[in-house]
CSV table of C-alpha atoms (C1' of nucleotides) in Angstrom, one decimal:
chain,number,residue,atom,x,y,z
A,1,UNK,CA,-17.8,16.8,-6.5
A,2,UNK,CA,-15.2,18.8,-7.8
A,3,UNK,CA,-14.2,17.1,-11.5
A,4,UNK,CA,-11.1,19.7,-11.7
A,5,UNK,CA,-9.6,18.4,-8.7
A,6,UNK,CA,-9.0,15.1,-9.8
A,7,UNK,CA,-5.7,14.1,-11.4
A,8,UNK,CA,-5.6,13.2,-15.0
A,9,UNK,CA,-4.3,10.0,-16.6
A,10,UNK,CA,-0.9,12.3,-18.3
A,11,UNK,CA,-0.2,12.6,-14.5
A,12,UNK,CA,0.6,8.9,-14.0
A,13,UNK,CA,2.2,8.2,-17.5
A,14,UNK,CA,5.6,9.3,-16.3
A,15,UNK,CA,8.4,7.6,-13.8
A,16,UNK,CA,7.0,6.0,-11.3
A,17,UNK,CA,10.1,7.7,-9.1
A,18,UNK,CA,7.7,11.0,-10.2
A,19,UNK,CA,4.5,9.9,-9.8
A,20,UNK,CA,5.3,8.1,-6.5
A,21,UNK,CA,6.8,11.6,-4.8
A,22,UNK,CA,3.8,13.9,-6.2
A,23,UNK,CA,1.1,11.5,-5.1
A,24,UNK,CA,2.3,12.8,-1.5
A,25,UNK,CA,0.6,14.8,-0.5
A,26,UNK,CA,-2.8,14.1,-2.7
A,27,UNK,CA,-6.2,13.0,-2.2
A,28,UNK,CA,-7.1,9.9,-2.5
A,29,UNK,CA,-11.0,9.3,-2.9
A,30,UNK,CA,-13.4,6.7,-2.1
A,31,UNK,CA,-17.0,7.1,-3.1
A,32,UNK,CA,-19.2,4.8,-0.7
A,33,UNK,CA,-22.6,4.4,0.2
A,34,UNK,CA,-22.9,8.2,-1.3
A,35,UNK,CA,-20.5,9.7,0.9
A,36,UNK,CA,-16.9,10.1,0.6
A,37,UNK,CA,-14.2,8.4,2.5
A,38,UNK,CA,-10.8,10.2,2.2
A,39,UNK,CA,-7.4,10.9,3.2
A,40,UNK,CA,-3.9,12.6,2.4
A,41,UNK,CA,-1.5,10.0,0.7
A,42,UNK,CA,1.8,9.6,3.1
A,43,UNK,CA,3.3,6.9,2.2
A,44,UNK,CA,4.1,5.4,-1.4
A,45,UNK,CA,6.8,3.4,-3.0
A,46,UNK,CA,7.7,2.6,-6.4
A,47,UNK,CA,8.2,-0.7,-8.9
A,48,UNK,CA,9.9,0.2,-12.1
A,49,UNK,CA,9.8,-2.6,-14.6
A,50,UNK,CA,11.0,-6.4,-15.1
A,51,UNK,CA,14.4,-5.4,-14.3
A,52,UNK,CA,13.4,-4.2,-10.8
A,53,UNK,CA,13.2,-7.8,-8.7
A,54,UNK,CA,10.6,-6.2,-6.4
A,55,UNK,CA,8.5,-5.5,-8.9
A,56,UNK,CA,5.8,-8.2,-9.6
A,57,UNK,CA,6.8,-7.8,-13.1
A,58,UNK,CA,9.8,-9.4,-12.7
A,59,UNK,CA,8.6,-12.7,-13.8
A,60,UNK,CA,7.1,-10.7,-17.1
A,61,UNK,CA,3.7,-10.6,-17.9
A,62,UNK,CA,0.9,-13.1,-16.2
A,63,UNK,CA,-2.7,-12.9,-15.8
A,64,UNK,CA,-2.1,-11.0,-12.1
A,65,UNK,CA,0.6,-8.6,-13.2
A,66,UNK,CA,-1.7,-7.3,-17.0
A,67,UNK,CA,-2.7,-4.3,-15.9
A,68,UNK,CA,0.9,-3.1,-14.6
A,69,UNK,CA,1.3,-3.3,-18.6
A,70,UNK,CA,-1.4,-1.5,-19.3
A,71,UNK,CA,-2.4,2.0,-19.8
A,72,UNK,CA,-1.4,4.0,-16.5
A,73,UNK,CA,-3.4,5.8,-14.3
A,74,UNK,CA,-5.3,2.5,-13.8
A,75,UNK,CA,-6.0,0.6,-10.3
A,76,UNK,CA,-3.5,-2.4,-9.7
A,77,UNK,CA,-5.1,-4.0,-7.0
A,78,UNK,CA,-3.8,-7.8,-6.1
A,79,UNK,CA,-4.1,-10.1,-2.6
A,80,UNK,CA,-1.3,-10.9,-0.9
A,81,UNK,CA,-0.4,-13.1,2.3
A,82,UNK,CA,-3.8,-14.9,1.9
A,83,UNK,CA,-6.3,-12.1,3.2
A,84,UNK,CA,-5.2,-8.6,2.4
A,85,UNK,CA,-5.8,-6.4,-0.5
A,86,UNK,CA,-2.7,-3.7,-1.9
A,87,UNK,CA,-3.5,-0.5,-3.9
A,88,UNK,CA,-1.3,0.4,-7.0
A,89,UNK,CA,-1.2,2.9,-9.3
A,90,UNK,CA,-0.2,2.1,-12.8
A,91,UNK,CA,2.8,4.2,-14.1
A,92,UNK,CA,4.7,5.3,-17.4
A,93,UNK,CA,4.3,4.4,-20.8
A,94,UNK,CA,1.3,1.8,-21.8
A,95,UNK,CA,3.4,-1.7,-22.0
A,96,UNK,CA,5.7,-0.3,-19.5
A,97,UNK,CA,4.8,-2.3,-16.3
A,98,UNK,CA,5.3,0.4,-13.1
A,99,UNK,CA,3.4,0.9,-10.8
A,100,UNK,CA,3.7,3.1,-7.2
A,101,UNK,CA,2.2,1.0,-4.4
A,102,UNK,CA,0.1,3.5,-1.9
A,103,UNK,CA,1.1,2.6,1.5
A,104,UNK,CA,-0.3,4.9,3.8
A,105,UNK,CA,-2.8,7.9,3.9
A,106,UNK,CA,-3.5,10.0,6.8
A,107,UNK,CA,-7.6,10.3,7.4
A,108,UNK,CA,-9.5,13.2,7.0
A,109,UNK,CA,-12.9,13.1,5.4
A,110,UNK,CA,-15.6,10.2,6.2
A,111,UNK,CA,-13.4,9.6,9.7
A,112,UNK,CA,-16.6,8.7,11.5
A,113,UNK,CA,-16.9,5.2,9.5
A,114,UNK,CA,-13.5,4.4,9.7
A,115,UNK,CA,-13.8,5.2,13.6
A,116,UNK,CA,-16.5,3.0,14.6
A,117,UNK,CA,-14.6,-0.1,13.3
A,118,UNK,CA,-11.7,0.8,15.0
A,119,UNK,CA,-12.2,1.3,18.6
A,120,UNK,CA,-9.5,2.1,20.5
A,121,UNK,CA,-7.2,3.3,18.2
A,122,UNK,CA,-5.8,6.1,17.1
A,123,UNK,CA,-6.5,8.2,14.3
A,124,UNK,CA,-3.0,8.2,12.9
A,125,UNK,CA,-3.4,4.4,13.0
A,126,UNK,CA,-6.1,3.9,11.1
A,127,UNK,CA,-4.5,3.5,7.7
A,128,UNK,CA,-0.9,3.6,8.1
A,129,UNK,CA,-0.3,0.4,6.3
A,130,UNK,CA,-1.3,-0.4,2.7
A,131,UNK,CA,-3.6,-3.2,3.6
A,132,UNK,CA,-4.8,-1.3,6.4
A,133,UNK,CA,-6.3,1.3,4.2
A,134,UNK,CA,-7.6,-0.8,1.6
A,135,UNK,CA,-9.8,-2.4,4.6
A,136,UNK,CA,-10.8,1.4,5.4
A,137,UNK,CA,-11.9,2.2,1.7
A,138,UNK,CA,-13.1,-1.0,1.3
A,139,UNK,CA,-10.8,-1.5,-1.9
A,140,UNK,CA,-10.8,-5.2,-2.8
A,141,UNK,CA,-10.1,-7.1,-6.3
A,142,UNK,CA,-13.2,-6.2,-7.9
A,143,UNK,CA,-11.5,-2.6,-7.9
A,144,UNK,CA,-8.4,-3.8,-10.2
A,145,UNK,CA,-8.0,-2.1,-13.6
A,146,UNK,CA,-10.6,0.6,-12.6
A,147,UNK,CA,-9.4,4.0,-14.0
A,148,UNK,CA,-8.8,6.1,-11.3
A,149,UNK,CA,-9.2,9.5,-13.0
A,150,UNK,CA,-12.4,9.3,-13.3
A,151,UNK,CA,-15.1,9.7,-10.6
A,152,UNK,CA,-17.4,7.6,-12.2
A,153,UNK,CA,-15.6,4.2,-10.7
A,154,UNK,CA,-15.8,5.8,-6.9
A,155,UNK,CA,-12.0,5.7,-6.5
A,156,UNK,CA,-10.1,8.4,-7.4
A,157,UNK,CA,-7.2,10.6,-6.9
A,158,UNK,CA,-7.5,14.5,-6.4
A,159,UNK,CA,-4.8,17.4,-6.1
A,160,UNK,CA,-4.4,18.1,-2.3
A,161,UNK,CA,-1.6,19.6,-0.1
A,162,UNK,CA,1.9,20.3,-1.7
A,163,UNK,CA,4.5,18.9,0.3
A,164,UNK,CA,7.7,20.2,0.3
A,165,UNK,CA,11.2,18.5,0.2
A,166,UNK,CA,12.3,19.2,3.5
A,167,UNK,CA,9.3,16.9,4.8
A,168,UNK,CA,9.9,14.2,2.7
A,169,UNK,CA,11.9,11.2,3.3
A,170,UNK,CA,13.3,8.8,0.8
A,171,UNK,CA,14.2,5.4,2.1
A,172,UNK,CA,14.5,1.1,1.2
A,173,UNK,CA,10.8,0.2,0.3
A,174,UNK,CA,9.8,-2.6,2.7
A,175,UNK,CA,9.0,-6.1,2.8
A,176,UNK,CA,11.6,-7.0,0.4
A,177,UNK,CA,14.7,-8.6,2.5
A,178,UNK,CA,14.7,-11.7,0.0
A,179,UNK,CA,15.1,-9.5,-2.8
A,180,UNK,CA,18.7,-8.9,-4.2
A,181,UNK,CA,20.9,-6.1,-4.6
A,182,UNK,CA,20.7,-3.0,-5.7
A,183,UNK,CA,17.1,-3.5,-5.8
A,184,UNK,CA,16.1,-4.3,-2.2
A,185,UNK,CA,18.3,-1.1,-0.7
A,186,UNK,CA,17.5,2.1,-3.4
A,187,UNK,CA,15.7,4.2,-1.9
A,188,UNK,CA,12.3,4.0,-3.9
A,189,UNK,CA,9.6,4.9,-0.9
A,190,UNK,CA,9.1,8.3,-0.3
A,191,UNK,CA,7.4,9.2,3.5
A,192,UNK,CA,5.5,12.1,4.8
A,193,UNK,CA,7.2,12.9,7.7
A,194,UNK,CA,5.1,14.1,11.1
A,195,UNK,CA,1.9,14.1,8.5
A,196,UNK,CA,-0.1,14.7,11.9
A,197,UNK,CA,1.5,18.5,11.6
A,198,UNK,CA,0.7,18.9,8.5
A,199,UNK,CA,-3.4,18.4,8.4
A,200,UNK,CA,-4.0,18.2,12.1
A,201,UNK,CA,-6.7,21.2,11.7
A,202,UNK,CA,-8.7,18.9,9.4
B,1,DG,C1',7.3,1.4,22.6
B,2,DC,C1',9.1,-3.1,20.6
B,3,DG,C1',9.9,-8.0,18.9
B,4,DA,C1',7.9,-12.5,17.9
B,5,DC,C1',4.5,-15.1,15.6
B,6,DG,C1',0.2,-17.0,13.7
B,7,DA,C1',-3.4,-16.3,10.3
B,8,DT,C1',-4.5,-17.7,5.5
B,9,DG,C1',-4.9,-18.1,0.2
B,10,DG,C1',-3.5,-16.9,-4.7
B,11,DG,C1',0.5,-16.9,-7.9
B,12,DC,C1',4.4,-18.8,-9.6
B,13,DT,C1',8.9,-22.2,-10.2
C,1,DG,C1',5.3,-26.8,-2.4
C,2,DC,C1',7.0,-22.3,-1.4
C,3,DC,C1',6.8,-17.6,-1.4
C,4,DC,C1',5.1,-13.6,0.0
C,5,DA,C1',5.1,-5.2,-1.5
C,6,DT,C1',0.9,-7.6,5.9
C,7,DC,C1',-1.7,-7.1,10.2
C,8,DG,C1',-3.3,-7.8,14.8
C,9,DT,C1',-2.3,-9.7,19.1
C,10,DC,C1',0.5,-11.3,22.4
C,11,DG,C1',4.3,-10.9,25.9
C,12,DC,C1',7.5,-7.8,27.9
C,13,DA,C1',9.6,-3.3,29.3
DNA sequence: GCGACGATGGGCT
DNA sequence: GCCCATCGTCGCA
């Protein structure tokens, strides 16, 4: 396990509009059972602060939303629609609640595990949701405020493949039609696009 | 391929 | 009580 690969905390403690964008493209780990489970992030959005009303730190600081205050680089990890778990990243400046939500990542390491739970369906399928591949990585609660620079937690983040402009798409982040304007239209989730052409040889 | 809808539980007003 | 940063399955094309 290659310690050098993995992205260090001064990565995250910068915009989350930056640190959502560059995690395209990277690694993101899971150590289980003594074998890695893995994949190419695709999908991310980002959450920048109280004053953005699709952040959970809108409503300022609760016992769920600590951690988004906290130092970054850290795991936010909460439940949502009574039985699925959502993977964060922490962002910016410790007190500074950001985060970038991971959304999707494309498989390509440990495939066989995630395969024989998901008969049937394709590969590109497996964890194209955010609660879809927590489920894969078996990422659950127990998981938030874990550092994930470090491999010593068995979820981390390495460097992967850079991904250039033309093959990124900014967009609305999703799930959000409740929340007013500006915040439910800027375009704060970035997409891989055709990640299959990308990493297909892996 | 696409739209409707039910499942299911913690956090917050 | 009400609100979800969702998913899988169903029906239909």
């Amino acid at each position: 396990m290659t310690t050098e690969m993995i992205i260090n905390q001064e990565f995250y403690r910068r915009d989350p509009l930056q640190v959502a964008r560059d995690l395209l493209g990277c690694r993101l780990v899971r150590a289980l059972n003594g074998k890695r489970i893995a994949g190419y992030i695709t999908e991310t959005e980002a959450y920048d602060g109280e004053e953005d009303l699709a952040c959970h730190a809108r409503a300022g600081r609760t016992p769920r939303t600590a951690v988004m205050y906290g130092p970054p680089g850290h795991a936010y990890v909460y439940f949502t629609y009574g039985m699925h778990w959502l993977l964060n990243c922490v962002t910016g400046a410790e007190g500074y609640a950001a985060a970038v939500l991971v959304r999707a990542i494309y498989p390509v390491e440990g495939i066989e595990a995630i395969a024989a739970r998901r008969p049937g369906v394709a590969r590109a399928r497996w964890c194209d949701g955010p609660a879809k591949l927590c489920r894969a990585l078996e990422i659950d609660g127990q998981y938030n405020g874990m550092a994930l620079f470090s491999a010593s937690n068995d979820l981390w983040i390495e460097k992967g493949t850079r991904v250039p402009d033309e093959l990124v798409s900014a967009t609305a982040r999703v799930g959000i039609d409740r929340v007013p304007e500006p915040w439910r239209s800027i375009p704060w989730r970035f997409v891989v696009r055709e990640p299959h052409r990308l990493w297909t040889a892996e």
